[in-house]
Short mmCIF file of C-alpha atoms in Angstrom, two decimals:
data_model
loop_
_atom_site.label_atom_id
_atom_site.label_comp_id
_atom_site.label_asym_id
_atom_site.label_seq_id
_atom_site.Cartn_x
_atom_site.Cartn_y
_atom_site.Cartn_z
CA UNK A 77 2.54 0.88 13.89
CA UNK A 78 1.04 -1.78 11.76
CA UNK A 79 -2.16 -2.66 11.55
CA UNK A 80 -5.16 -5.00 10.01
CA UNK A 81 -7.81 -3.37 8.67
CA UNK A 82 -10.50 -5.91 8.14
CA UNK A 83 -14.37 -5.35 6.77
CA UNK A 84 -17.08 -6.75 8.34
CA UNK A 85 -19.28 -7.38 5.41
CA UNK A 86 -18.50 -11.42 4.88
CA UNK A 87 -16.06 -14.05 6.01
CA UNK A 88 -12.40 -13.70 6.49
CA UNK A 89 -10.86 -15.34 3.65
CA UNK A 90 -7.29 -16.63 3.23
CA UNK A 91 -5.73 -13.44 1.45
CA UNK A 92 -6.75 -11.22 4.44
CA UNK A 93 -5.19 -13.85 6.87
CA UNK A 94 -2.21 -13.68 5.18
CA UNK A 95 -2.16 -10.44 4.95
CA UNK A 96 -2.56 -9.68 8.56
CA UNK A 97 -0.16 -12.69 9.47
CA UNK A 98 2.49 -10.29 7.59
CA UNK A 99 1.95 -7.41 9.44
CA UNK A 100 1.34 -9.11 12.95
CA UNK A 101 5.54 -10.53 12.05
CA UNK A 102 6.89 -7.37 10.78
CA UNK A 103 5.56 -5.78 13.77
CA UNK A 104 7.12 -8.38 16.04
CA UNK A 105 10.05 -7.72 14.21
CA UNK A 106 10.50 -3.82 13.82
CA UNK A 107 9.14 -4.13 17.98
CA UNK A 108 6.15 -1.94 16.68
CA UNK A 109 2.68 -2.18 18.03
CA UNK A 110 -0.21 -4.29 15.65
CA UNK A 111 -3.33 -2.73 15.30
CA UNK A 112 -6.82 -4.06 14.58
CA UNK A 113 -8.54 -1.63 12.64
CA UNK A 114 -12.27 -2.44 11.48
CA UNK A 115 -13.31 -0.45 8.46
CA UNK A 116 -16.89 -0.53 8.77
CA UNK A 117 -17.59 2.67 6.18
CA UNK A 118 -19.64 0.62 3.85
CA UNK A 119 -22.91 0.48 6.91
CA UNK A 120 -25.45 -1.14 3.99
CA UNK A 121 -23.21 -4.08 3.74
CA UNK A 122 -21.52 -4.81 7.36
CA UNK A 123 -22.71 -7.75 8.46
CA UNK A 124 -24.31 -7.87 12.19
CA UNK A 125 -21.74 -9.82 14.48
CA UNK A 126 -18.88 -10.84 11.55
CA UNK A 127 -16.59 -8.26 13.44
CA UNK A 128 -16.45 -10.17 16.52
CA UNK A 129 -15.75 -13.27 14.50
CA UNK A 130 -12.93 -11.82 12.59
CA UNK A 131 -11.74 -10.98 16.06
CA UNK A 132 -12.12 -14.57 17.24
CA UNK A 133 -10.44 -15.94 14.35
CA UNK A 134 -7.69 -13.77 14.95
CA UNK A 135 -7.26 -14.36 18.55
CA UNK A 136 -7.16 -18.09 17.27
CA UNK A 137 -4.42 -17.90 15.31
CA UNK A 138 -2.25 -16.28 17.93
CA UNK A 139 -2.02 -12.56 16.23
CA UNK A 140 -3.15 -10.65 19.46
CA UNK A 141 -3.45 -7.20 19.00
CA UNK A 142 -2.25 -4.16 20.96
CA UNK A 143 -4.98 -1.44 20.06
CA UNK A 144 -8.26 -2.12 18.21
CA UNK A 145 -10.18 0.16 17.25
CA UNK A 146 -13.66 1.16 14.51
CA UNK A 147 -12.77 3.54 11.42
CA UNK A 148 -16.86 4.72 12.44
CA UNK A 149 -15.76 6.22 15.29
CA UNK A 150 -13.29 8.40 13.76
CA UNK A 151 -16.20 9.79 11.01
CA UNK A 152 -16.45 13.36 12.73
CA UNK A 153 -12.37 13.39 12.62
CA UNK A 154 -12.96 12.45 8.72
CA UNK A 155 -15.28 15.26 7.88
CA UNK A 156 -13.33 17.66 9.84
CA UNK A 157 -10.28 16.78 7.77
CA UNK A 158 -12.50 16.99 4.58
CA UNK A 159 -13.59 20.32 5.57
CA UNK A 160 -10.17 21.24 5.75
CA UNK A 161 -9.30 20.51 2.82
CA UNK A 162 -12.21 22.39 0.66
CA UNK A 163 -10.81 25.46 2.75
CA UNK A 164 -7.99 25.26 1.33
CA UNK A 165 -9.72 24.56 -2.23
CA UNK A 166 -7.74 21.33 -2.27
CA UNK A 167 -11.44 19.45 -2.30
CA UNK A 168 -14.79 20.98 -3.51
CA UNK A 169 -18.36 19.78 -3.90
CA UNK A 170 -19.84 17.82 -6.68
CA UNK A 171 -23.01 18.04 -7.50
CA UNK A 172 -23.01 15.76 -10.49
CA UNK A 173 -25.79 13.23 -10.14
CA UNK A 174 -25.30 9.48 -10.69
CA UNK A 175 -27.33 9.48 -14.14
CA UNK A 176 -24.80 12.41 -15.18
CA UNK A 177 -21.77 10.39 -14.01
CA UNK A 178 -23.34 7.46 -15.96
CA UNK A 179 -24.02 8.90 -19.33
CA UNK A 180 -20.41 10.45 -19.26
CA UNK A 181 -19.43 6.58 -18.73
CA UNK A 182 -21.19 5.89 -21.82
CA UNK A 183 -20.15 8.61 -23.36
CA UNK A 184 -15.94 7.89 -22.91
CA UNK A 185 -17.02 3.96 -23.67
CA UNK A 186 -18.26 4.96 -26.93
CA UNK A 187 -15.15 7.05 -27.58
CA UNK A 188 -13.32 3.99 -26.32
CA UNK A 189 -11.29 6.50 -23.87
CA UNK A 190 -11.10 5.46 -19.91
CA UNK A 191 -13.58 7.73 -18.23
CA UNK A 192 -12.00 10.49 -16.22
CA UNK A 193 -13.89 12.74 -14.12
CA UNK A 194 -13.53 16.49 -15.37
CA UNK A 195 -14.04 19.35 -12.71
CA UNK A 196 -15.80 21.60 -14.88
CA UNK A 197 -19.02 19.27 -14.01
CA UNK A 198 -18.92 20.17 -10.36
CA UNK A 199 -21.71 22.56 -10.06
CA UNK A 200 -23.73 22.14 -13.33
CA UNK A 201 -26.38 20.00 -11.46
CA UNK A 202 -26.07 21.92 -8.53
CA UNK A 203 -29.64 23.70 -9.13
CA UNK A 204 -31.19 20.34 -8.57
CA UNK A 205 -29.26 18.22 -6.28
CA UNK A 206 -29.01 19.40 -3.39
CA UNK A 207 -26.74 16.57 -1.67
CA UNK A 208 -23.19 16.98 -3.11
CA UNK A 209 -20.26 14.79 -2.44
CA UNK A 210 -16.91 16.04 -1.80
CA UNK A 211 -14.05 15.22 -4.09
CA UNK A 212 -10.06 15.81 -3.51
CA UNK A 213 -8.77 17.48 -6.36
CA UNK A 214 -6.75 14.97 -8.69
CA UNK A 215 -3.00 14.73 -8.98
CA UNK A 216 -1.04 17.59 -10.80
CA UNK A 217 1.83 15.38 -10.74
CA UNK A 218 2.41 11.49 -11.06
CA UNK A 219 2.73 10.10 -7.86
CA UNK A 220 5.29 7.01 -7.41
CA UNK A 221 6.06 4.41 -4.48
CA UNK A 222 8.33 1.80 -3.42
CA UNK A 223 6.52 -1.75 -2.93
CA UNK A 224 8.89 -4.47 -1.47
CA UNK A 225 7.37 -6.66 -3.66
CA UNK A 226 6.66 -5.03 -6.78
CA UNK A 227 9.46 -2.46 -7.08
CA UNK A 228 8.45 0.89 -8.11
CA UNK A 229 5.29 1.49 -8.92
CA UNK A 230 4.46 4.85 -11.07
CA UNK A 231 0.50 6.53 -11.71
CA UNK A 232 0.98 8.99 -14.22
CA UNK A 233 -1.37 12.67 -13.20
CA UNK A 234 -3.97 11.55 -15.78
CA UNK A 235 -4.96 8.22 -13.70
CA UNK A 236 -5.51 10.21 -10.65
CA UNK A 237 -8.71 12.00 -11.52
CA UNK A 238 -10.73 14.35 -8.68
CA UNK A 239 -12.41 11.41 -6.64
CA UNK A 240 -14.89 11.33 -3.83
CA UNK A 241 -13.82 11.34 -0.20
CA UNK A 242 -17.11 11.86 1.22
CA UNK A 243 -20.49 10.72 0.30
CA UNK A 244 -23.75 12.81 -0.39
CA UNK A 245 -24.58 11.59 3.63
CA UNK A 246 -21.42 12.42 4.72
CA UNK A 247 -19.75 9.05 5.12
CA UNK A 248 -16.46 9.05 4.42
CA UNK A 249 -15.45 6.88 1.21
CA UNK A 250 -12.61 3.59 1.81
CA UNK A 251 -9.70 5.45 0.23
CA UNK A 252 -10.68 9.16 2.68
CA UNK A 253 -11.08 7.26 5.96
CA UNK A 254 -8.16 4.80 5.31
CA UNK A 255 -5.96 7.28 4.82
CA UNK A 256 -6.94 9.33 7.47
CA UNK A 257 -6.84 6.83 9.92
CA UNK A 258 -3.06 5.57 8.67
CA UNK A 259 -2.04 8.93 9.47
CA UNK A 260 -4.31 9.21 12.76
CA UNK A 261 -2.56 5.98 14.24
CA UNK A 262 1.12 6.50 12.24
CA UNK A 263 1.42 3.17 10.43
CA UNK A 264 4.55 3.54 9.20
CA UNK A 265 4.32 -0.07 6.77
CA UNK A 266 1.41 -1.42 4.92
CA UNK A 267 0.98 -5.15 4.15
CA UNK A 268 -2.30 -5.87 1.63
CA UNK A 269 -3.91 -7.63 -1.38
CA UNK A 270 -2.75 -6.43 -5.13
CA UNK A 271 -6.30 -5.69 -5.53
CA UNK A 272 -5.19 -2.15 -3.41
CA UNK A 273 -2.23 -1.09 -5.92
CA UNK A 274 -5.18 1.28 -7.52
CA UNK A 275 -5.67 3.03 -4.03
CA UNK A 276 -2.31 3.68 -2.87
CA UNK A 277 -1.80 6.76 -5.33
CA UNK A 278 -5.06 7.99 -4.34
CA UNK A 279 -4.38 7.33 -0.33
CA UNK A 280 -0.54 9.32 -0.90
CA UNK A 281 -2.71 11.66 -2.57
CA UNK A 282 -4.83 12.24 0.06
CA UNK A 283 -1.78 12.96 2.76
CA UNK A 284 -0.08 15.02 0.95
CA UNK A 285 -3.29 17.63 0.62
CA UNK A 286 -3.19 17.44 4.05
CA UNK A 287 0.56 17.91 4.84
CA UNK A 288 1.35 14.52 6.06
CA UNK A 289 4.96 14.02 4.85
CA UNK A 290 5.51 10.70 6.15
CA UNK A 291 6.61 7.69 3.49
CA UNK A 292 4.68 4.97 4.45
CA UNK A 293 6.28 1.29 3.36
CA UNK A 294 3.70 -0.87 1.32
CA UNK A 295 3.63 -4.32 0.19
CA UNK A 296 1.28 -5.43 -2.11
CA UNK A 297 0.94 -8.94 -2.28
CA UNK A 298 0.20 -10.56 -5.33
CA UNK A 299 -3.35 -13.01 -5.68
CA UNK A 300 -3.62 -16.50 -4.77
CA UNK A 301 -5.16 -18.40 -7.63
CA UNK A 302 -7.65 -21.69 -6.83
CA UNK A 303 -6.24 -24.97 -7.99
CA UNK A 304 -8.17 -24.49 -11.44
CA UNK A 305 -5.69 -21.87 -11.91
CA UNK A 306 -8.21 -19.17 -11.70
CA UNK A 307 -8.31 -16.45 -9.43
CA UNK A 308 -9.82 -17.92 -6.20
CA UNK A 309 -13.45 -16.39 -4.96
CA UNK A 310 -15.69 -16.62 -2.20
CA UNK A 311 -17.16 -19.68 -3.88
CA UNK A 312 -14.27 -21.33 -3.33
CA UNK A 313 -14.67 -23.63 -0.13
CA UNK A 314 -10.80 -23.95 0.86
CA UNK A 315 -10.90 -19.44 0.32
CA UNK A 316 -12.64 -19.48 4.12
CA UNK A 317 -10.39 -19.91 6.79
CA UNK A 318 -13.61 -20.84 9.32
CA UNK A 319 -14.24 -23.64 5.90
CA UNK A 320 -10.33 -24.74 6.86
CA UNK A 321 -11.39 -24.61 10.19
CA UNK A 322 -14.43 -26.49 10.17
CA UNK A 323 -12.48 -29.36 8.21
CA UNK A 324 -10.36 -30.10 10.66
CA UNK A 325 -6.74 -27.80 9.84
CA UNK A 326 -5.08 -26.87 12.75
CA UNK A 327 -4.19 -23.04 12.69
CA UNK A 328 -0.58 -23.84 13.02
CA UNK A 329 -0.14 -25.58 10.06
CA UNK A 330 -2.48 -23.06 7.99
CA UNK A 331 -0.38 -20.50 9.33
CA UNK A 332 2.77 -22.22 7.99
CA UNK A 333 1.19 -22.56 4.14
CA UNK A 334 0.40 -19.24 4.20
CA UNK A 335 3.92 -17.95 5.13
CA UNK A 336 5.22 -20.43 2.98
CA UNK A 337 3.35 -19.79 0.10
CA UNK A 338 5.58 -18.02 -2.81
CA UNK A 339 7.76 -17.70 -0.12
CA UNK A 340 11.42 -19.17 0.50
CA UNK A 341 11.95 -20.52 3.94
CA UNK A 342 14.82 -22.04 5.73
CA UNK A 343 12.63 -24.99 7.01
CA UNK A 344 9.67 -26.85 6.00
CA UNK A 345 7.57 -26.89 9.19
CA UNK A 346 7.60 -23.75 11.32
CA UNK A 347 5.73 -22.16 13.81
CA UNK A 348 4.82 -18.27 13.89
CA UNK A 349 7.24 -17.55 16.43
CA UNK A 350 9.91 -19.20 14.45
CA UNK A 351 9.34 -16.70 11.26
CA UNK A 352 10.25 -13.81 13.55
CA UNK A 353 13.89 -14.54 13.01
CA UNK A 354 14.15 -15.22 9.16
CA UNK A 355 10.75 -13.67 7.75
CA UNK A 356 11.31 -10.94 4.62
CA UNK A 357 8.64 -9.42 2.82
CA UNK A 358 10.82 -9.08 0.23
CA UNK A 359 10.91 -12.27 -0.66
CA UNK A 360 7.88 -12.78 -1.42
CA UNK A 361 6.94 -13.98 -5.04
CA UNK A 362 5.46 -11.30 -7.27
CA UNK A 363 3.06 -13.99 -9.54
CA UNK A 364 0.03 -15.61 -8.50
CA UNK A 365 0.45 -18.32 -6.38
CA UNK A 366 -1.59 -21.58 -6.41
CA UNK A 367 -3.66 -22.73 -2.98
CA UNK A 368 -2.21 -26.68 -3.07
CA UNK A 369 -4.72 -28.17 -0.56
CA UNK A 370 -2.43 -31.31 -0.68
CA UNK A 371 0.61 -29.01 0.37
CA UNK A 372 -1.77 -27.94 3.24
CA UNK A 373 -2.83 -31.50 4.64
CA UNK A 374 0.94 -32.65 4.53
CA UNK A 375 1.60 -29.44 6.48
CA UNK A 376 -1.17 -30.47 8.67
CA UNK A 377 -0.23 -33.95 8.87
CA UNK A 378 3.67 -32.59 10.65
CA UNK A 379 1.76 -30.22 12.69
CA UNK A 380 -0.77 -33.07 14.31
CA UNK A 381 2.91 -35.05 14.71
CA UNK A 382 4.14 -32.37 16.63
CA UNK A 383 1.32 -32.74 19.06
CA UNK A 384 1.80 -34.91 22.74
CA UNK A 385 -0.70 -37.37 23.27
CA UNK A 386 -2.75 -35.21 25.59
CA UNK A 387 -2.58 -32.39 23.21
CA UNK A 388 -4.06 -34.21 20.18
CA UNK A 389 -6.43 -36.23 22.86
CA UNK A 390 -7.89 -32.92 23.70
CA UNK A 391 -8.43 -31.65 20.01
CA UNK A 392 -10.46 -34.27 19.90
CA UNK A 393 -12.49 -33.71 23.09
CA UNK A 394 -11.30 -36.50 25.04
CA UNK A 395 -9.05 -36.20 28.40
CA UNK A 396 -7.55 -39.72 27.65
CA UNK A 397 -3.88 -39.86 26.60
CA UNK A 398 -4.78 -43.34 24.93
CA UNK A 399 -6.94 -41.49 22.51
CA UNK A 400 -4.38 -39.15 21.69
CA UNK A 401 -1.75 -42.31 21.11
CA UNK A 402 -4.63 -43.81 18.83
CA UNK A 403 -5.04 -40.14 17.05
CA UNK A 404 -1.12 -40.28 16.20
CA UNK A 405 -1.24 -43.77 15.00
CA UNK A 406 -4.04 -42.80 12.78
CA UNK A 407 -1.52 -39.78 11.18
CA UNK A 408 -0.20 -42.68 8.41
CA UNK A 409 -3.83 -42.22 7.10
CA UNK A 410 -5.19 -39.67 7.66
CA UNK A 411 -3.89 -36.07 7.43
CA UNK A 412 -7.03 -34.08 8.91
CA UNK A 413 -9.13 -33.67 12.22
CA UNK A 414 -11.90 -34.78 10.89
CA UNK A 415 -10.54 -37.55 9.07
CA UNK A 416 -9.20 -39.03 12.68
CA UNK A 417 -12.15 -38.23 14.09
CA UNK A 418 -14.05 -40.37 11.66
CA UNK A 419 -11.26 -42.94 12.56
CA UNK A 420 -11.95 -42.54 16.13
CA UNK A 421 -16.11 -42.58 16.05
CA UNK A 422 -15.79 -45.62 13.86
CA UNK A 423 -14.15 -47.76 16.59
CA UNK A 424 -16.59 -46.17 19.63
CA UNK A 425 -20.13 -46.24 17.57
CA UNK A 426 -21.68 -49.74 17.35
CA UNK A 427 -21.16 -51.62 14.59
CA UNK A 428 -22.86 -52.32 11.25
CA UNK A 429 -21.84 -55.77 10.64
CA UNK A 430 -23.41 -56.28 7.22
CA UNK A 431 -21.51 -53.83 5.73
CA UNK A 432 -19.49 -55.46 2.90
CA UNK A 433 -16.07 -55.56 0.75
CA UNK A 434 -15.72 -56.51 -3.12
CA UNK A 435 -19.49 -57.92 -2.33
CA UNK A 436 -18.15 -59.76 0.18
CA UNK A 437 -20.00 -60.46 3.17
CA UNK A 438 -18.93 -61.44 6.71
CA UNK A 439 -21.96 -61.10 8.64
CA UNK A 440 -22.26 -64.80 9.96
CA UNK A 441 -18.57 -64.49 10.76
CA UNK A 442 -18.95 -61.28 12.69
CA UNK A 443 -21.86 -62.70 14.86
CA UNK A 444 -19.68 -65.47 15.69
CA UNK A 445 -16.79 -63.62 16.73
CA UNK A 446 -18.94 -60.89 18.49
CA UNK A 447 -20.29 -63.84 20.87
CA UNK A 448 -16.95 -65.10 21.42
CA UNK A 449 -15.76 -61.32 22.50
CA UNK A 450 -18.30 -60.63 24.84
CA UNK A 451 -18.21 -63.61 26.63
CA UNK A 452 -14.34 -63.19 27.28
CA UNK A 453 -15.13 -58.89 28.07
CA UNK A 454 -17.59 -60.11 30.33
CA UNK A 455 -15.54 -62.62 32.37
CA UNK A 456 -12.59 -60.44 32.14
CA UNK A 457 -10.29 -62.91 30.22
CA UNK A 458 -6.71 -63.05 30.64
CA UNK A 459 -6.37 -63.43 26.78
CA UNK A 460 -7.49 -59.69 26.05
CA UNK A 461 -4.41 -58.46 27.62
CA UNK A 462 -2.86 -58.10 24.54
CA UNK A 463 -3.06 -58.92 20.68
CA UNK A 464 -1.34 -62.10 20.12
CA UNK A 465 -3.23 -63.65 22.90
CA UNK A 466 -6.88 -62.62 21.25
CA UNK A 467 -6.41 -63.62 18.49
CA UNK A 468 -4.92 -66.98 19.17
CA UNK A 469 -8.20 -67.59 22.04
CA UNK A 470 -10.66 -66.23 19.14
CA UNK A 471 -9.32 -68.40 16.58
CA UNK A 472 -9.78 -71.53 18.49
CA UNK A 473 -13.28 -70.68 19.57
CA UNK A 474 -14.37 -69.44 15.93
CA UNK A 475 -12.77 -71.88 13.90
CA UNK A 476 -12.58 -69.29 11.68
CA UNK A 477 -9.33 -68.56 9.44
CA UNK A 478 -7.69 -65.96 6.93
CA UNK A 479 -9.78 -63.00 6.24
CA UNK A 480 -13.24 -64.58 7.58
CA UNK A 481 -11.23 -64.38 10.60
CA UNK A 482 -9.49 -61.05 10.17
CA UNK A 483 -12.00 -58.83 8.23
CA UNK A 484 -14.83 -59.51 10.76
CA UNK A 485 -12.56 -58.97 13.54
CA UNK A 486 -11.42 -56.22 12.23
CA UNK A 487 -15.38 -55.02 11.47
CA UNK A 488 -15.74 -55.79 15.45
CA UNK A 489 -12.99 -53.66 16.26
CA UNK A 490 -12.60 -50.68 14.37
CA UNK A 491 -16.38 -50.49 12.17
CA UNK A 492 -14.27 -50.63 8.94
CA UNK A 493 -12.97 -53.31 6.85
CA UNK A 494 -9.34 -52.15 6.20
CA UNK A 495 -7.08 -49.80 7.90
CA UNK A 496 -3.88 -50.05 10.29
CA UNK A 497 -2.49 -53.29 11.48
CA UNK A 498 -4.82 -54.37 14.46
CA UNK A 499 -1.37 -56.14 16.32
CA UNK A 500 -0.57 -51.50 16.00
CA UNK A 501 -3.69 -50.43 17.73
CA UNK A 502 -5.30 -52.93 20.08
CA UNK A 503 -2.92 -51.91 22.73
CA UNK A 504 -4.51 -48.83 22.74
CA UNK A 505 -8.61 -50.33 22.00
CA UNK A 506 -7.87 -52.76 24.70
CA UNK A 507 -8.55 -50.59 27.21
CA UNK A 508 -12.50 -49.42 25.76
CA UNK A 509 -13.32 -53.09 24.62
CA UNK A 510 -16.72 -52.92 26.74
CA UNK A 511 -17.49 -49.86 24.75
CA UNK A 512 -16.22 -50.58 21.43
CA UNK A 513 -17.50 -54.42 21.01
CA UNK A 514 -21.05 -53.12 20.54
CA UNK A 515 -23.57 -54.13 17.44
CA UNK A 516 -25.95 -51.56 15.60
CA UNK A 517 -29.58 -52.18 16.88
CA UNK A 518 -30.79 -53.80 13.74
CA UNK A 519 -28.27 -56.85 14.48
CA UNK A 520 -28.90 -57.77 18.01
CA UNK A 521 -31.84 -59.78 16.19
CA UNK A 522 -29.11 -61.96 14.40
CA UNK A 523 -27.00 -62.92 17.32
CA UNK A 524 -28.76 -66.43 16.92
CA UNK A 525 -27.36 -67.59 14.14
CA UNK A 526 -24.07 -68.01 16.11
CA UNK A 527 -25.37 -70.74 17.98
#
């Protein structure tokens, strides 16, 4: 088994996706089940609802899940276990109070020794607290593992002090439940963030008091640093995958950066599927890596290639292939859904003719070549049936030439000054010309001055 185990106390950022992307492949690989598992211990902080929209994100991005299931429901199965355990006098109750725990903090800071927990303060409070925790008794050994990435990794005894497994109200701590519930569900590999090197001692700790023998595989992978170089946080925009999302990244092509990242492939652009066959943990960097949001909009840019017309039509929530074909033509500029949207909207909203380039104006110019347009739309003109032929009917009319021909038309056409070569797209804007030759409101007033 392999599992997920997401918390639902704030958005899913990029290190858990990629985390659960690399478990969700091994699994497909070692033909082991994936499960979801949502470790919602920490009940002051889970956030109402962000479980079903980890789920949703995850559904998204393809890594469908064979069992899901909430660490909270296992909670009587962790106290039994913890009960267990202080029969055996493998765990005990503390009754140290927090200001205790705190001035013994102080205490080792102004010693300038790491604090360690010392059993002989289990029951000197225990007069006047009368909610203990329960603590595992620390190691009497060090305790070692194999990480695929990071080689062996060795915690001498004296690191692994007697630490809580269950809270004065019972709740089982992270490190107690996720234990438990690895050994509950027999994950037999673990794929997660550095930040969890700490815990593994602590979790093989935990098994052992109970008699689980099983080695569990781990991989820890190493942090992904913003593109300041600094480790990247929540405040980071590009950390959120809904942020990614949002601006218009197809999961496909965040799903290849992710794999990619620190990460030697065969090819360049890949689908999930495809990692199946050549996918090794092992290969995974062991430094930081930098998130390179220009690496991800090339990605992007191949995956929106990849797409038919109809495809990339309906991404953008049109049924109409020609949209699509006008989306793909737009790929030489744009790398984003958003950014072809804004392509798109420009050419279908109505149009802001006194807009203007270098200080340049072509207002007058527009107004003249908008009258000549809609009088050929409107008697259905044999010369809009493709570029060459509009442009040599409009040029006679107009009497424009050079740009005061071309940058208003182009104004008319598309709502921007520059861009693609209109001869590329008018096949496509041909057939919306009713819709797209349209004026903002404010310049219906001006039409006059073309006469």
């Amino acid at each position: 088994m392999l599992r997920f185990a997401p918390s639902p106390t704030g958005d899913m950022h990029i290190g858990n996706l990629r985390a659960a992307i690399f478990n969700y492949i091994i699994a497909k690989q070692t033909n082991q089940k994936f499960l979801i598992r949502i470790e919602d211990t920490d009940i002051l902080r889970n956030i109402e609802g962000k479980d079903k929209e980890i789920l949703a994100l995850l559904n998204l991005f393809g890594l469908l899940w064979d069992n899901l299931v909430y660490q909270s429901d296992n909670f009587d199965k962790h106290r039994q276990l913890a009960e267990y355990l202080i029969s055996k006098d493998l765990a005990f109750y503390c009754y140290c109070s927090k200001e205790f725990l705190e001035s013994k903090r102080l205490e080792a800071k102004e010693q300038r020794k790491p604090f360690r927990y010392d059993d002989s303060w289990a029951e000197i409070e225990k007069t006047s607290n009368h909610k203990p925790v329960v603590r595992i008794r620390g190691a009497k050994s060090a305790i070692s593992f194999e990480d695929s990435i990071k080689g062996e990794v060795r915690f001498e005894a004296h690191e692994i002090d007697s630490f809580v497994i269950l809270k004065e109200d019972g709740i089982p701590t992270y490190n107690f439940a996720c234990a438990v519930d690895d050994m509950l569900y027999d994950v037999s590999f673990i794929v997660r963030g550095e930040d969890h090197v700490s815990n593994t001692p602590r979790q093989i700790l935990i098994h052992r008091a109970l008699g689980y023998d099983k080695v569990l595989g781990y991989a820890h992978l190493p942090i992904i640093l913003g593109e300041s170089g600094s480790k990247m946080s929540k405040r980071d925009s590009a950390s959120s995958v809904a942020w990614l999302l949002e601006e218009g990244f197809l999961p496909q092509a965040i799903m290849n950066y992710l794999i990619s990242m620190g990460n030697r492939t065969p090819t360049e652009i890949f689908k999930l599927q495809d990692s199946y066959e050549w996918f090794d943990i092992k290969n995974i960097a062991k430094s930081p890596v930098k998130f390179d949001i220009k690496r991800l909009r090339f990605l992007n840019r191949e995956h929106l290639k990849m797409l038919n017309e109809q495809e990339f039509a309906l991404l953008l929530n049109s049924k109409d292939s020609s949209i699509g074909a006008l989306a793909k033509l737009y790929l030489q500029e744009a790398s984003t859904l958003n950014e072809i949207r804004t392509k798109i909207d420009g050419i279908f909203t109505p149009k802001c003719i006194t807009q203007q380039e270098n200080n340049e104006s072509f207002e007058q110019e527009c107004i003249v070549l908008y009258t000549h347009l809609r009088e050929m739309i409107e008697s259905y003109s044999e010369d809009l049936k493709d570029y060459e032929s509009l442009k040599k009917a409009l040029l006679q009319k107009s009497n424009l030439k050079g740009k005061r021909f071309f940058k208003p038309l182009r104004i008319l056409l598309t709502g921007s000054t520059h861009g693609l070569e209109l001869s590329e797209i008018y096949p496509y804007l041909r057939f919306f010309l009713r819709d797209i030759v349209t004026l903002d409101s404010q310049d219906y007033s001006k039409l006059s001055l073309a006469e």
